[in-house]
Short mmCIF file of C-alpha atoms in Angstrom, two decimals:
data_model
loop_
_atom_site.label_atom_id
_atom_site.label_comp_id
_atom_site.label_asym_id
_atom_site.label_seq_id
_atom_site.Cartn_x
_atom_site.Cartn_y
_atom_site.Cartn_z
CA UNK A 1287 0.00 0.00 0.00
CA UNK A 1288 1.60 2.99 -0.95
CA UNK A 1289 1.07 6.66 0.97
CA UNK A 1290 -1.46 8.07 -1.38
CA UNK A 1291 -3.72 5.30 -1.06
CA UNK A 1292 -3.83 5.13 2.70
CA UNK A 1293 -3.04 9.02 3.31
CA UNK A 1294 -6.54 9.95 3.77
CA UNK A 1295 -8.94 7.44 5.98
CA UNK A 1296 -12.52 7.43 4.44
CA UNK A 1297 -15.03 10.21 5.58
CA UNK A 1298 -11.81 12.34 7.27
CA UNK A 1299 -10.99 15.43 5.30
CA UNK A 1300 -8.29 15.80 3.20
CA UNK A 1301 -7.25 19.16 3.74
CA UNK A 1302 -5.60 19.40 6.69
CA UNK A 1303 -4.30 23.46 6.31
CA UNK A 1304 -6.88 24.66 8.96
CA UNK A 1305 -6.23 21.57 11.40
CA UNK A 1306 -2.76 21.47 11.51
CA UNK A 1307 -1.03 24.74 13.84
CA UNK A 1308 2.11 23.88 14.31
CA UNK A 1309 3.64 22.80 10.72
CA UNK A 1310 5.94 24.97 9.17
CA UNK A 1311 4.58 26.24 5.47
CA UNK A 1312 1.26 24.76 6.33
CA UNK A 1313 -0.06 26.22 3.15
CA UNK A 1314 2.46 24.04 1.41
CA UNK A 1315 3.42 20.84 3.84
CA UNK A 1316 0.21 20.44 5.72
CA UNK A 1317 -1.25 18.41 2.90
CA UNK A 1318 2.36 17.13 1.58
CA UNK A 1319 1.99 12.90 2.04
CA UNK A 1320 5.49 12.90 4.36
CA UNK A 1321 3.50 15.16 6.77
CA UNK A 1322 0.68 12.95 6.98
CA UNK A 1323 2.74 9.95 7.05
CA UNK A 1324 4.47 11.72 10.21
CA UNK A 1325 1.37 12.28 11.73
CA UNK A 1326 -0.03 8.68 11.00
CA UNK A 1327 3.14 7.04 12.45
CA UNK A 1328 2.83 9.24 15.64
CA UNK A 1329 -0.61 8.26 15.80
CA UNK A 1330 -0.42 4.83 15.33
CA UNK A 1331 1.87 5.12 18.48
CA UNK A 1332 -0.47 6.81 20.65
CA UNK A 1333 -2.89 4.31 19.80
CA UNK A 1334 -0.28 1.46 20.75
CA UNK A 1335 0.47 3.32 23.94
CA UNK A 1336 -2.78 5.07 25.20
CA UNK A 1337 -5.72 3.76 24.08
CA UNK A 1338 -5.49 -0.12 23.39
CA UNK A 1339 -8.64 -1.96 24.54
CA UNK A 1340 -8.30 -3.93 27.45
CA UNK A 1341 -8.44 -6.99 25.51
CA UNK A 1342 -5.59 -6.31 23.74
CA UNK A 1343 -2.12 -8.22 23.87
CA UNK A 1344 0.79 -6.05 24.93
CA UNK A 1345 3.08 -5.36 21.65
CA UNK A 1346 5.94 -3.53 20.52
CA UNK A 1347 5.06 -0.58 22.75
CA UNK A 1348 6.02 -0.25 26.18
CA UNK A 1349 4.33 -0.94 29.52
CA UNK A 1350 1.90 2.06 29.60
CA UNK A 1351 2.60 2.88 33.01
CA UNK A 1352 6.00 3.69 31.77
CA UNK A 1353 4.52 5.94 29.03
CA UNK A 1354 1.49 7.41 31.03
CA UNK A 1355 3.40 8.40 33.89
CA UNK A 1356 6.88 8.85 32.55
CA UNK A 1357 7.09 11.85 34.37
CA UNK A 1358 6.52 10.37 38.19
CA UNK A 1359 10.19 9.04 38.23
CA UNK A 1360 11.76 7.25 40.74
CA UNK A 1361 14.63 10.37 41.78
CA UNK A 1362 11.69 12.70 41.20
CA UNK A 1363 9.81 10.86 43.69
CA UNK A 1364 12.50 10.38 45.93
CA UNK A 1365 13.50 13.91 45.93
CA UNK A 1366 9.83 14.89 46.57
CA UNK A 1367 9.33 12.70 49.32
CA UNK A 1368 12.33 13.94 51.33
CA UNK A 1369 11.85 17.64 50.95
CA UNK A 1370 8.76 17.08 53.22
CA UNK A 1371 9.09 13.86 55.16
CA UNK A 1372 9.40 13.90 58.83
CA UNK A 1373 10.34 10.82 60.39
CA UNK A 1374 8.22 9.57 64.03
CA UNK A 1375 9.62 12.32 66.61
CA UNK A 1376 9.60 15.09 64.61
CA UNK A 1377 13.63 14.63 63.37
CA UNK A 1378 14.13 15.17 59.74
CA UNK A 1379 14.05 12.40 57.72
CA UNK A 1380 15.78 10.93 54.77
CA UNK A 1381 14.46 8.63 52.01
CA UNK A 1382 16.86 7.33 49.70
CA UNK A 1383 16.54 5.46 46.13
CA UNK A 1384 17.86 2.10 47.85
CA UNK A 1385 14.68 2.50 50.31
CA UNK A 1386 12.13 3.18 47.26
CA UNK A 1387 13.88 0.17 45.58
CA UNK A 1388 13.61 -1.86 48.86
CA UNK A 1389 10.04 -1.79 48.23
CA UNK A 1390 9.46 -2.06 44.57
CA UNK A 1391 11.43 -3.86 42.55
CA UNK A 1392 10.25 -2.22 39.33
CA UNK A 1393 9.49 1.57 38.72
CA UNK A 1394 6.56 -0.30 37.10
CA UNK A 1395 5.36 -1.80 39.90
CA UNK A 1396 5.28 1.34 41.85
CA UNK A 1397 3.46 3.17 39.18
CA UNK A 1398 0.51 0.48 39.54
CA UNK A 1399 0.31 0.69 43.21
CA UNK A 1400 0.10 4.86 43.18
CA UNK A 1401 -2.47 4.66 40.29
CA UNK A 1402 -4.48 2.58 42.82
CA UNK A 1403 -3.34 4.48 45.81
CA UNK A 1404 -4.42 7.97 44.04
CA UNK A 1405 -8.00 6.28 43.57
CA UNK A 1406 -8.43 5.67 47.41
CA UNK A 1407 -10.49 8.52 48.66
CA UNK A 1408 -12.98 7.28 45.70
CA UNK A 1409 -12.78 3.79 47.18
CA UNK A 1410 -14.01 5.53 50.16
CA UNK A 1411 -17.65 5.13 51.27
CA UNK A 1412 -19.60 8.07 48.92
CA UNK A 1413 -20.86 10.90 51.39
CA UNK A 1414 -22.99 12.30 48.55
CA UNK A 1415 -25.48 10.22 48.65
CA UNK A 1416 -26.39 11.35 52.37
CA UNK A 1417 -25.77 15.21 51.67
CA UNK A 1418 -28.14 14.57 48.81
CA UNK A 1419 -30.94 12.62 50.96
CA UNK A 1420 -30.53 15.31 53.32
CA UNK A 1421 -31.37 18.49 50.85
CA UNK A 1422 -33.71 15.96 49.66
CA UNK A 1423 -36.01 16.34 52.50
CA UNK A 1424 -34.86 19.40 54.55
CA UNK A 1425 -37.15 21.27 56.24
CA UNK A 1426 -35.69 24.53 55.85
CA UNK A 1427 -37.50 26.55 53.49
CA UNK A 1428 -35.00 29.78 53.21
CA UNK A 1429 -32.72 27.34 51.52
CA UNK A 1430 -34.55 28.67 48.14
CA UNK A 1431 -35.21 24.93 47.45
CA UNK A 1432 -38.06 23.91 47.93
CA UNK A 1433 -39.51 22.36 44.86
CA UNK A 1434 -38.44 18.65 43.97
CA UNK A 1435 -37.55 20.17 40.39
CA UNK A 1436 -35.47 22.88 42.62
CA UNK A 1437 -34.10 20.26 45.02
CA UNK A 1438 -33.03 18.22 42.17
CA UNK A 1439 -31.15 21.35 40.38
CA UNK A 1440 -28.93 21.82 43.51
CA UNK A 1441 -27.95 17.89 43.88
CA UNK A 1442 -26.76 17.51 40.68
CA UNK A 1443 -25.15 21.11 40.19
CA UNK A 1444 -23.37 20.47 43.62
CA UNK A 1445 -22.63 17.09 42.43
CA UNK A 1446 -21.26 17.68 39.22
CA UNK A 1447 -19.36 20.58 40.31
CA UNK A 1448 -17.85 18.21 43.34
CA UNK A 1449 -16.81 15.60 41.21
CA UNK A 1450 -15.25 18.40 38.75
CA UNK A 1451 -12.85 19.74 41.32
CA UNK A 1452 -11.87 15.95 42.78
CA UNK A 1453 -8.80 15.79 41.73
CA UNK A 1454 -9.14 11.50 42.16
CA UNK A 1455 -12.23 11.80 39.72
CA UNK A 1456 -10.66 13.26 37.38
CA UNK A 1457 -7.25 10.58 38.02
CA UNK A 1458 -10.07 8.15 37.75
CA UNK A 1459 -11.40 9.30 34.50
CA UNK A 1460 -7.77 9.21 32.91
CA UNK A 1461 -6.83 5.50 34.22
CA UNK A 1462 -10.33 4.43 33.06
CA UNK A 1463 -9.60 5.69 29.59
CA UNK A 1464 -5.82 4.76 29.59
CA UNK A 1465 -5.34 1.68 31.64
CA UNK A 1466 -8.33 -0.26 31.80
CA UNK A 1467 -6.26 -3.05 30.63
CA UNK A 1468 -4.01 -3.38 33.52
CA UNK A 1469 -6.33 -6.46 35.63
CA UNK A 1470 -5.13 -4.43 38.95
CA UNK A 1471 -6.69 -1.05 37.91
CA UNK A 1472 -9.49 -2.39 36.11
CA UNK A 1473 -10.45 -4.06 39.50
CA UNK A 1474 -9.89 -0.99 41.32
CA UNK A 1475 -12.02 0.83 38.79
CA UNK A 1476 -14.61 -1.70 39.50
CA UNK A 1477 -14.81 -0.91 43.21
CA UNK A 1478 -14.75 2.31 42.74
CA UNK A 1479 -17.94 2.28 40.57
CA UNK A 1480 -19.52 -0.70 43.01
CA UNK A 1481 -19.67 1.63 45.73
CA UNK A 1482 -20.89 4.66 44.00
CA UNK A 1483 -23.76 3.11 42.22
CA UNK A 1484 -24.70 1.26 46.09
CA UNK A 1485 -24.65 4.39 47.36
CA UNK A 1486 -26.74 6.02 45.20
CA UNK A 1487 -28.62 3.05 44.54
CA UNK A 1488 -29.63 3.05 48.42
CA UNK A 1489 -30.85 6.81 47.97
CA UNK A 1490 -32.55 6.71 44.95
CA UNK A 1491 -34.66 3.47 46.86
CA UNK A 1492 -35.06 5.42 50.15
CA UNK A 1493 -36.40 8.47 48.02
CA UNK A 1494 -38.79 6.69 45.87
CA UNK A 1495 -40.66 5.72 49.27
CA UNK A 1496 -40.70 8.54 51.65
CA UNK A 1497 -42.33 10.02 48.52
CA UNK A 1498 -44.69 7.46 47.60
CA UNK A 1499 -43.29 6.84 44.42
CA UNK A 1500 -42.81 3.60 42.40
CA UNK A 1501 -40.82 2.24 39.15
CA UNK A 1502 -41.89 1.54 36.26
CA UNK A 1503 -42.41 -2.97 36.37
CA UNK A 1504 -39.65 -3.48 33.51
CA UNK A 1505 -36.95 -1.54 35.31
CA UNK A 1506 -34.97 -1.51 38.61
CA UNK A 1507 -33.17 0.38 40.99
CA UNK A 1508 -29.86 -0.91 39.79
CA UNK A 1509 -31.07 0.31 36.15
CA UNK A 1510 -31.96 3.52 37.94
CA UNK A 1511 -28.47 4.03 39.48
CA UNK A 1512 -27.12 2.81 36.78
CA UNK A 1513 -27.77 4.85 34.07
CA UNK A 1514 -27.85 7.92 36.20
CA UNK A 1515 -24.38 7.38 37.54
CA UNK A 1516 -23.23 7.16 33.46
CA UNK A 1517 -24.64 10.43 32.71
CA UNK A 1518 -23.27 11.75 35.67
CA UNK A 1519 -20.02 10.62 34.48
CA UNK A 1520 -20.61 12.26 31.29
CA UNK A 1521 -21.76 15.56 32.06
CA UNK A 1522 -18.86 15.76 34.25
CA UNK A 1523 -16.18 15.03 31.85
CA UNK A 1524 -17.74 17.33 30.16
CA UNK A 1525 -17.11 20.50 33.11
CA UNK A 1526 -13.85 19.43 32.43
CA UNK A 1527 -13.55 21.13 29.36
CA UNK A 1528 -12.78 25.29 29.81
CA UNK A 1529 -16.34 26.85 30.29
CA UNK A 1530 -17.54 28.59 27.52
CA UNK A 1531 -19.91 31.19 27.25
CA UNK A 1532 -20.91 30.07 23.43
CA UNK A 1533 -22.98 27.35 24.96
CA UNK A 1534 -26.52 28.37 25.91
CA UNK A 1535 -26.96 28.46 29.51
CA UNK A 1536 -29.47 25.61 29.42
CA UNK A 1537 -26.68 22.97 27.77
CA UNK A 1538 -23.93 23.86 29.93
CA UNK A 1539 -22.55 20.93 32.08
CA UNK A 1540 -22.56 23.49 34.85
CA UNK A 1541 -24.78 27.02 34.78
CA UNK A 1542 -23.08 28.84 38.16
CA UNK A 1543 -25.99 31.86 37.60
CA UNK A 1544 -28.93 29.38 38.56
CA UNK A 1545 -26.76 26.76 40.24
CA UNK A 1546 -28.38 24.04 37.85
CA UNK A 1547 -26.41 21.33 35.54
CA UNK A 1548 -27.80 19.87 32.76
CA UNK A 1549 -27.37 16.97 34.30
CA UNK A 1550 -30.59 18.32 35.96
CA UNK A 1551 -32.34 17.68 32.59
CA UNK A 1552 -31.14 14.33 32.22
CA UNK A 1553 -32.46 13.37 35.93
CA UNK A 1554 -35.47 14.53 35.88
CA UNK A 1555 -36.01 12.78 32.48
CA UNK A 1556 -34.64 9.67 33.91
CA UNK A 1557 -36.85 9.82 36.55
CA UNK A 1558 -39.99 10.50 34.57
CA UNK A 1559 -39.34 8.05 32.41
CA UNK A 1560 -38.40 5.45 34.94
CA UNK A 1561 -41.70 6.59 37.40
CA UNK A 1562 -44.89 4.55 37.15
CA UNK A 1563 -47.96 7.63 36.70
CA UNK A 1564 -50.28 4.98 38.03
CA UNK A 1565 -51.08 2.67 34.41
CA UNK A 1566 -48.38 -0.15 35.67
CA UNK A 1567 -47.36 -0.18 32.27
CA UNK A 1568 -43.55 -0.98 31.48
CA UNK A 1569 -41.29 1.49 30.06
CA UNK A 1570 -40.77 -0.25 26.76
CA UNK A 1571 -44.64 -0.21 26.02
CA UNK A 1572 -45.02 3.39 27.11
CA UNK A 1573 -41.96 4.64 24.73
CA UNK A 1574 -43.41 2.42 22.03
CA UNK A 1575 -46.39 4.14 22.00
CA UNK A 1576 -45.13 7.61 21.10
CA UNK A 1577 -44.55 6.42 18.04
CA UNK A 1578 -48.03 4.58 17.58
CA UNK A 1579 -48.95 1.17 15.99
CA UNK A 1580 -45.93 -0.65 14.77
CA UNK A 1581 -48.10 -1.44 11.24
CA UNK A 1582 -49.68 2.05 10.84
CA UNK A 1583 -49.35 5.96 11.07
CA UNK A 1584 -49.72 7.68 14.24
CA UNK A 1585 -52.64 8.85 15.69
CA UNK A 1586 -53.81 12.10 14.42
CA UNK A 1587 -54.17 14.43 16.72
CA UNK A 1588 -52.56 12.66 19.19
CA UNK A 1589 -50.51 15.71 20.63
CA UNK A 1590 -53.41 17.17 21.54
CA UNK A 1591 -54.58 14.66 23.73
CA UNK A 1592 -53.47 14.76 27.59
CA UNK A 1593 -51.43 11.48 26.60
CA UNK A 1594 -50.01 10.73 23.49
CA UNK A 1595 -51.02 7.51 21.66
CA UNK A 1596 -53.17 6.10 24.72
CA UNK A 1597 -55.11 3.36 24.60
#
């Protein structure tokens, strides 16, 4: 296969002049095939490095904890450590490189124990959950809360916006991403996400009851958590990004002038569509339905009605 016939991947574009920064003469060499080539090659090797699947065998590149955290070496560490350690007794302390190698035999090893280490206070029992169950069903009025809709805009705007400034989230969301292959990790990941979904799980089961609510009879509280926790997720890797103001207020994973998220949105849609109104009919035959009969039109008219396509 020769460059011109793999140069361009189908559906990418092939001018690359407006993408491409950095390139000297771009209105020449950004579109020259060497340049691309380059910029295959190097991607091809962030794809060997950063992003290979967890299923995938280990090849030519190297272990990723080598790449990923190349910068977390073992005399940085060592230097770190002993500029602030103070040893039992308050005497100054000193950590050598023949102490760190005492305990890891690899710099590789040691990488895979701080990538778990980092994730602890997230392996931590959630406190969220509680802080959520209590401005759930506070009392206090002046709190300018009052209205589930309301109550629900503060938890997830103080949600998202916690999870945004967690510096282990965020570690979280890179390991997830980069070294979900590594069984160690992946298992940590796991526990991490186990407890968060329990947690929430618990409240979103407590809430439904005090008030006198019920699912839907095709889902459960584990789909509940479930797919609330992943757009949680979401809309906070989102707030990652620089705010913006070119987004309208109403999209914005975080609006600080209302205190709302649209993760708001996506919870209270969630929770509609998850609530039984009283018919007992699953979720599947109530979504079906806004489309009408699977062998004809829809109704017409049927937006004028108090309940679309109704029996």
């Amino acid at each position: 296969m020769t460059i011109d016939e793999r140069q361009v991947p189908q559906g990418l574009p092939e001018d690359l002049s407006d993408l491409l920064s950095e390139v000297r003469h771009a209105d020449v060499l950004a579109n020259d095939p060497c340049t691309r080539e380059f910029l295959q090659a190097g991607e091809r090797l962030l794809h060997d490095v950063l992003v290979r699947d967890a299923e995938d065998k280990p090849g030519r590149a190297r272990v990723p904890f080598d790449e990923l955290l190349a910068c977390v070496s073992r005399r940085q560490v060592v230097d770190e450590a002993e500029g602030s350690w103070t040893r039992p007794g308050g005497k100054a302390g000193k950590l050598t490189e023949s102490a760190f190698r005492y305990r890891w035999n690899t710099q590789a090893g040691f990488l895979r124990d701080l990538a778990i280490y980092s994730l602890r206070s997230r392996l931590a029992t959630p406190g969220q959950a509680g802080k959520a169950a209590s401005l759930l069903f506070e009392t206090d009025t002046d709190s300018g809360h009052g209205a589930f809709d309301e109550k629900i805009d503060c938890i997830a705007y103080r949600e998202v916006l916690n999870l945004k400034n967690d510096k282990a989230f965020r570690l979280q969301m890179i390991f997830q991403a980069i070294l979900a292959h590594d069984d160690q990790v992946a298992n940590a990941l796991r526990r991490v996400n186990q407890a968060h979904v329990a947690a929430w799980k618990e409240f979103y089961a407590d809430a439904f009851a005090r008030l006198g609510l019920r699912l839907r009879p095709d889902v459960s509280w584990d789909d509940l958590a479930h797919a609330l926790h992943a757009a949680t997720e979401g809309v906070v890797f989102q707030a990652l990004l620089p705010e913006t103001r070119h987004l309208p207020p109403s999209v914005r994973p975080l609006d600080h002038d209302k205190q709302t998220s649209l993760l708001a949105k996506i919870a209270m849609a969630i929770i509609l569509a998850f609530t039984d109104p009283g018919d007992g009919e699953p979720l599947r035959d109530a979504v079906r339905q806004l489309a009408g009969p699977p062998d004809g039109p829809a109704q017409a008219g049927a937006g004028q009605t108090g309940r679309p396509f109704s029996r």
